[in-house]
Amino acid sequence: MIRSKIKSYAKINQALNVIGKKKSLHNIESIVRFIDLHDVISISEYKGKNHKISFYGKFSKNISKNNTVEKLLNLLDQKNLLKNKKFKLRIKKNIPQKAGLGGGSMNAATLLNYLIKKKIINVSLRKIKSICDFIGSDVILGINSSSCILSSNYKIKKFYNCPRYYSILTKPKFGCSTKEIYSAVRNFTKARYSRPKKNMFGSKYLINQKNVLETIAIKKYPKLKKIKSFLENINNPLFVRMTGSGSVIVAY
């Protein structure tokens, strides 16, 4: 039985704005990077009647049975895209949960990428987007993971060879609920990334941006403010900012 190991990289939001809301989903725009921190997915074909998924590692506790990988495989089964093939997956969780690093979403995106590249499934770009949207709103960002800008019109512009930053990630013992943080959004901002450009990844531009969810998270979890202040006072970072809906604070 052939077993493959694939890396599922964490993503960070270097800047994030909430533009509006449609039904239950918020419309956001974001400058997104991928970092070296990654989960490891071991995958092999399985002769059982059902897929077998297990998690291990430091951040593997309390992962729901209705996780993103389970949802992806169930959806592919329903659409008969796997042609009755079953898989065994062991996922080493190095990316913490409820951290704003998209660990679960990137697991699903990485697995979908693998299945496409290995020609196990054959789907159009339109179908890929539909699958990603069903699993989670940020899953599409992990398809062919590279630096990208998500515009308020849901378009994603990929960029390569962007400026790189040494980054210190600090996560408190608690996590932030994405649902709770977004439910507290009361004000929307004007779209700034409708015309994405590579220079938006430069420090001069990023220093003047923000993550609008940060204020909400700090109000709910005051300890985040102490962490941010501490990071701002060590080694003169370019800037310090929360990623996603938290709780990780990143010093660049």
CSV table of C-alpha atoms in Angstrom, one decimal:
chain,number,residue,atom,x,y,z
A,1,MET,CA,0.0,0.0,0.0
A,2,ILE,CA,1.5,3.3,-1.1
A,3,ARG,CA,1.5,6.0,1.5
A,4,SER,CA,2.2,9.7,0.8
A,5,LYS,CA,3.0,12.5,3.2
A,6,ILE,CA,2.0,16.0,2.4
A,7,LYS,CA,2.5,19.3,4.2
A,8,SER,CA,-0.4,21.5,5.1
A,9,TYR,CA,0.9,25.0,5.7
A,10,ALA,CA,-0.6,27.6,8.1
A,11,LYS,CA,-1.9,30.8,6.6
A,12,ILE,CA,-1.7,34.2,8.3
A,13,ASN,CA,-3.7,37.3,7.5
A,14,GLN,CA,-1.2,40.2,7.4
A,15,ALA,CA,-4.2,42.6,7.1
A,16,LEU,CA,-8.0,42.1,7.1
A,17,ASN,CA,-11.0,44.3,6.6
A,18,VAL,CA,-14.7,43.4,6.9
A,19,ILE,CA,-16.5,45.1,4.1
A,20,GLY,CA,-20.1,44.0,4.7
A,21,LYS,CA,-22.4,41.0,5.3
A,22,LYS,CA,-24.5,38.8,3.0
A,23,LYS,CA,-27.0,36.6,4.9
A,24,SER,CA,-24.9,34.8,7.5
A,25,LEU,CA,-21.5,35.3,5.9
A,26,HIS,CA,-19.3,38.4,6.3
A,27,ASN,CA,-17.7,39.9,3.2
A,28,ILE,CA,-14.0,40.3,3.9
A,29,GLU,CA,-10.8,41.3,2.1
A,30,SER,CA,-7.4,40.2,3.2
A,31,ILE,CA,-3.7,40.1,2.4
A,32,VAL,CA,-2.7,36.4,3.0
A,33,ARG,CA,0.7,34.7,3.4
A,34,PHE,CA,1.7,31.1,4.1
A,35,ILE,CA,4.3,30.3,6.7
A,36,ASP,CA,6.6,27.4,7.4
A,37,LEU,CA,4.5,26.0,10.3
A,38,HIS,CA,2.6,23.0,8.9
A,39,ASP,CA,0.5,19.9,9.7
A,40,VAL,CA,1.6,16.6,8.1
A,41,ILE,CA,-1.0,14.5,6.4
A,42,SER,CA,-0.2,10.8,5.8
A,43,ILE,CA,-2.5,9.4,3.2
A,44,SER,CA,-3.0,5.9,1.7
A,45,GLU,CA,-5.8,4.0,0.0
A,46,TYR,CA,-7.9,1.9,2.3
A,47,LYS,CA,-9.9,-1.3,1.7
A,48,GLY,CA,-12.5,-0.5,4.4
A,49,LYS,CA,-16.1,0.5,3.7
A,50,ASN,CA,-15.5,4.0,5.1
A,51,HIS,CA,-12.6,6.5,5.2
A,52,LYS,CA,-10.5,6.3,8.3
A,53,ILE,CA,-9.3,9.7,9.7
A,54,SER,CA,-7.2,10.1,12.9
A,55,PHE,CA,-5.4,13.1,14.4
A,56,TYR,CA,-2.3,13.1,16.6
A,57,GLY,CA,0.2,15.7,17.9
A,58,LYS,CA,0.3,18.6,20.3
A,59,PHE,CA,-2.9,20.3,19.0
A,60,SER,CA,-5.0,17.2,18.1
A,61,LYS,CA,-7.3,17.3,21.2
A,62,ASN,CA,-11.1,17.9,20.8
A,63,ILE,CA,-11.2,17.9,17.0
A,64,SER,CA,-14.8,17.4,16.0
A,65,LYS,CA,-15.9,14.3,14.0
A,66,ASN,CA,-17.5,16.8,11.7
A,67,ASN,CA,-14.1,18.3,10.8
A,68,THR,CA,-13.1,19.8,7.4
A,69,VAL,CA,-11.3,16.7,6.1
A,70,GLU,CA,-14.3,14.5,7.0
A,71,LYS,CA,-16.7,17.0,5.3
A,72,LEU,CA,-14.5,17.1,2.2
A,73,LEU,CA,-14.3,13.3,1.8
A,74,ASN,CA,-18.0,12.9,2.4
A,75,LEU,CA,-18.8,15.5,-0.2
A,76,LEU,CA,-16.6,13.9,-2.8
A,77,ASP,CA,-18.3,10.5,-2.0
A,78,GLN,CA,-21.7,12.1,-2.5
A,79,LYS,CA,-20.7,13.4,-5.9
A,80,ASN,CA,-19.0,10.0,-6.7
A,81,LEU,CA,-15.8,11.8,-7.6
A,82,LEU,CA,-13.6,9.3,-5.7
A,83,LYS,CA,-15.2,6.4,-7.6
A,84,ASN,CA,-15.7,4.3,-4.5
A,85,LYS,CA,-12.0,4.7,-3.4
A,86,LYS,CA,-11.5,4.9,0.4
A,87,PHE,CA,-8.5,6.5,2.2
A,88,LYS,CA,-6.8,6.2,5.5
A,89,LEU,CA,-5.4,9.5,6.8
A,90,ARG,CA,-3.3,10.3,9.8
A,91,ILE,CA,-2.9,14.0,10.5
A,92,LYS,CA,-0.2,15.4,12.8
A,93,LYS,CA,-1.5,18.7,14.1
A,94,ASN,CA,1.3,21.2,14.6
A,95,ILE,CA,-1.1,24.1,13.9
A,96,PRO,CA,-3.2,25.1,17.0
A,97,GLN,CA,-6.9,25.4,16.7
A,98,LYS,CA,-8.9,28.6,17.1
A,99,ALA,CA,-5.7,30.5,16.4
A,100,GLY,CA,-6.5,32.4,13.2
A,101,LEU,CA,-4.1,30.2,11.2
A,102,GLY,CA,-6.6,28.3,9.2
A,103,GLY,CA,-5.3,24.9,10.2
A,104,GLY,CA,-8.5,22.9,9.5
A,105,SER,CA,-9.3,24.7,6.3
A,106,MET,CA,-5.8,24.3,5.0
A,107,ASN,CA,-5.9,20.6,5.8
A,108,ALA,CA,-9.0,20.2,3.5
A,109,ALA,CA,-7.4,22.4,0.8
A,110,THR,CA,-4.2,20.5,0.9
A,111,LEU,CA,-6.0,17.2,0.6
A,112,LEU,CA,-8.1,18.4,-2.3
A,113,ASN,CA,-4.9,19.7,-4.0
A,114,TYR,CA,-3.3,16.3,-3.6
A,115,LEU,CA,-6.3,14.4,-5.0
A,116,ILE,CA,-6.4,16.7,-8.1
A,117,LYS,CA,-2.7,16.6,-8.8
A,118,LYS,CA,-2.6,12.8,-8.5
A,119,LYS,CA,-5.6,12.7,-10.9
A,120,ILE,CA,-7.7,10.7,-8.4
A,121,ILE,CA,-10.4,13.2,-9.1
A,122,ASN,CA,-11.0,15.4,-12.1
A,123,VAL,CA,-12.9,18.6,-11.5
A,124,SER,CA,-13.1,22.0,-13.2
A,125,LEU,CA,-12.0,25.3,-11.5
A,126,ARG,CA,-15.6,26.2,-11.0
A,127,LYS,CA,-16.3,22.9,-9.3
A,128,ILE,CA,-13.2,23.4,-7.1
A,129,LYS,CA,-14.6,26.7,-5.9
A,130,SER,CA,-18.0,25.2,-5.2
A,131,ILE,CA,-16.4,22.4,-3.1
A,132,CYS,CA,-14.2,24.8,-1.2
A,133,ASP,CA,-17.2,27.1,-0.4
A,134,PHE,CA,-19.1,24.2,1.0
A,135,ILE,CA,-16.3,23.1,3.3
A,136,GLY,CA,-15.4,26.6,4.6
A,137,SER,CA,-15.1,30.2,3.4
A,138,ASP,CA,-11.3,30.3,3.6
A,139,VAL,CA,-10.6,26.9,2.1
A,140,ILE,CA,-10.2,28.3,-1.4
A,141,LEU,CA,-7.1,30.3,-0.1
A,142,GLY,CA,-5.2,27.1,0.3
A,143,ILE,CA,-5.7,25.9,-3.3
A,144,ASN,CA,-2.1,26.0,-4.7
A,145,SER,CA,-1.1,27.9,-1.6
A,146,SER,CA,0.9,31.0,-2.3
A,147,SER,CA,0.8,34.7,-1.2
A,148,CYS,CA,-2.5,36.1,-2.3
A,149,ILE,CA,-4.9,39.0,-1.9
A,150,LEU,CA,-8.6,38.2,-1.4
A,151,SER,CA,-10.7,41.1,-2.7
A,152,SER,CA,-14.1,42.1,-1.5
A,153,ASN,CA,-15.6,40.7,-4.8
A,154,TYR,CA,-14.4,37.2,-3.7
A,155,LYS,CA,-11.6,37.2,-6.3
A,156,ILE,CA,-8.2,35.9,-5.4
A,157,LYS,CA,-5.0,37.2,-6.9
A,158,LYS,CA,-1.9,35.1,-6.4
A,159,PHE,CA,1.5,36.6,-6.1
A,160,TYR,CA,5.0,35.0,-6.1
A,161,ASN,CA,8.4,36.0,-4.8
A,162,CYS,CA,6.9,38.5,-2.4
A,163,PRO,CA,9.0,40.1,0.4
A,164,ARG,CA,9.5,37.6,3.3
A,165,TYR,CA,9.5,38.4,7.0
A,166,TYR,CA,10.9,36.8,10.0
A,167,SER,CA,7.8,36.2,12.1
A,168,ILE,CA,7.2,35.4,15.8
A,169,LEU,CA,3.9,33.8,16.5
A,170,THR,CA,2.5,34.0,20.0
A,171,LYS,CA,-0.5,32.1,21.1
A,172,PRO,CA,-2.1,32.3,24.5
A,173,LYS,CA,-3.5,29.1,26.2
A,174,PHE,CA,-7.0,30.1,25.0
A,175,GLY,CA,-8.4,30.2,21.5
A,176,CYS,CA,-10.8,32.6,19.8
A,177,SER,CA,-14.1,31.4,18.4
A,178,THR,CA,-14.4,32.7,14.8
A,179,LYS,CA,-18.2,32.8,15.1
A,180,GLU,CA,-18.1,34.9,18.3
A,181,ILE,CA,-15.6,37.4,17.0
A,182,TYR,CA,-17.4,37.9,13.7
A,183,SER,CA,-20.8,38.2,15.5
A,184,ALA,CA,-19.5,41.2,17.3
A,185,VAL,CA,-18.7,43.1,14.1
A,186,ARG,CA,-20.8,46.3,14.1
A,187,ASN,CA,-19.0,48.6,11.6
A,188,PHE,CA,-17.8,47.9,8.1
A,189,THR,CA,-14.8,49.4,6.3
A,190,LYS,CA,-14.4,50.6,2.7
A,191,ALA,CA,-12.8,48.2,0.3
A,192,ARG,CA,-9.0,48.8,-0.1
A,193,TYR,CA,-7.8,45.8,-2.0
A,194,SER,CA,-10.0,45.8,-5.1
A,195,ARG,CA,-6.9,46.4,-7.2
A,196,PRO,CA,-4.4,44.0,-5.7
A,197,LYS,CA,-0.7,44.7,-6.4
A,198,LYS,CA,2.5,43.0,-5.3
A,199,ASN,CA,3.7,46.1,-3.4
A,200,MET,CA,0.9,45.5,-0.9
A,201,PHE,CA,3.1,42.8,0.6
A,202,GLY,CA,5.8,45.4,1.2
A,203,SER,CA,6.4,46.6,4.8
A,204,LYS,CA,5.8,50.3,3.9
A,205,TYR,CA,2.2,49.4,2.8
A,206,LEU,CA,1.5,46.8,5.5
A,207,ILE,CA,2.6,49.0,8.4
A,208,ASN,CA,-0.4,51.3,7.6
A,209,GLN,CA,-3.0,48.5,7.4
A,210,LYS,CA,-4.8,46.6,10.2
A,211,ASN,CA,-6.9,43.6,11.1
A,212,VAL,CA,-10.3,45.1,12.1
A,213,LEU,CA,-11.1,41.9,14.1
A,214,GLU,CA,-8.2,42.6,16.5
A,215,THR,CA,-10.0,45.4,18.4
A,216,ILE,CA,-13.0,43.0,18.9
A,217,ALA,CA,-10.8,40.1,20.1
A,218,ILE,CA,-8.8,42.3,22.5
A,219,LYS,CA,-12.0,43.7,24.0
A,220,LYS,CA,-13.2,40.1,24.6
A,221,TYR,CA,-9.8,38.8,25.7
A,222,PRO,CA,-7.8,41.6,27.3
A,223,LYS,CA,-4.7,39.4,27.6
A,224,LEU,CA,-4.2,39.8,23.9
A,225,LYS,CA,-3.4,43.4,24.4
A,226,LYS,CA,-0.7,42.5,26.9
A,227,ILE,CA,0.8,40.1,24.4
A,228,LYS,CA,0.8,42.6,21.6
A,229,SER,CA,2.4,45.3,23.8
A,230,PHE,CA,5.1,42.9,24.8
A,231,LEU,CA,5.9,42.0,21.2
A,232,GLU,CA,5.9,45.6,20.2
A,233,ASN,CA,8.7,46.3,22.7
A,234,ILE,CA,11.1,43.6,21.7
A,235,ASN,CA,13.7,44.0,19.0
A,236,ASN,CA,11.8,46.9,17.2
A,237,PRO,CA,9.5,44.8,15.0
A,238,LEU,CA,8.2,46.4,11.7
A,239,PHE,CA,4.6,45.8,13.0
A,240,VAL,CA,2.6,43.5,15.3
A,241,ARG,CA,-0.8,42.3,14.3
A,242,MET,CA,-3.3,39.5,15.1
A,243,THR,CA,-4.1,37.0,12.3
A,244,GLY,CA,-7.6,36.1,11.3
A,245,SER,CA,-10.1,36.1,14.2
A,246,GLY,CA,-7.2,35.2,16.7
A,247,SER,CA,-5.9,34.3,19.1
A,248,VAL,CA,-2.4,34.3,17.6
A,249,ILE,CA,-0.5,37.6,17.5
A,250,VAL,CA,2.3,37.9,15.0
A,251,ALA,CA,5.4,40.2,15.2
A,252,TYR,CA,7.0,40.8,11.9
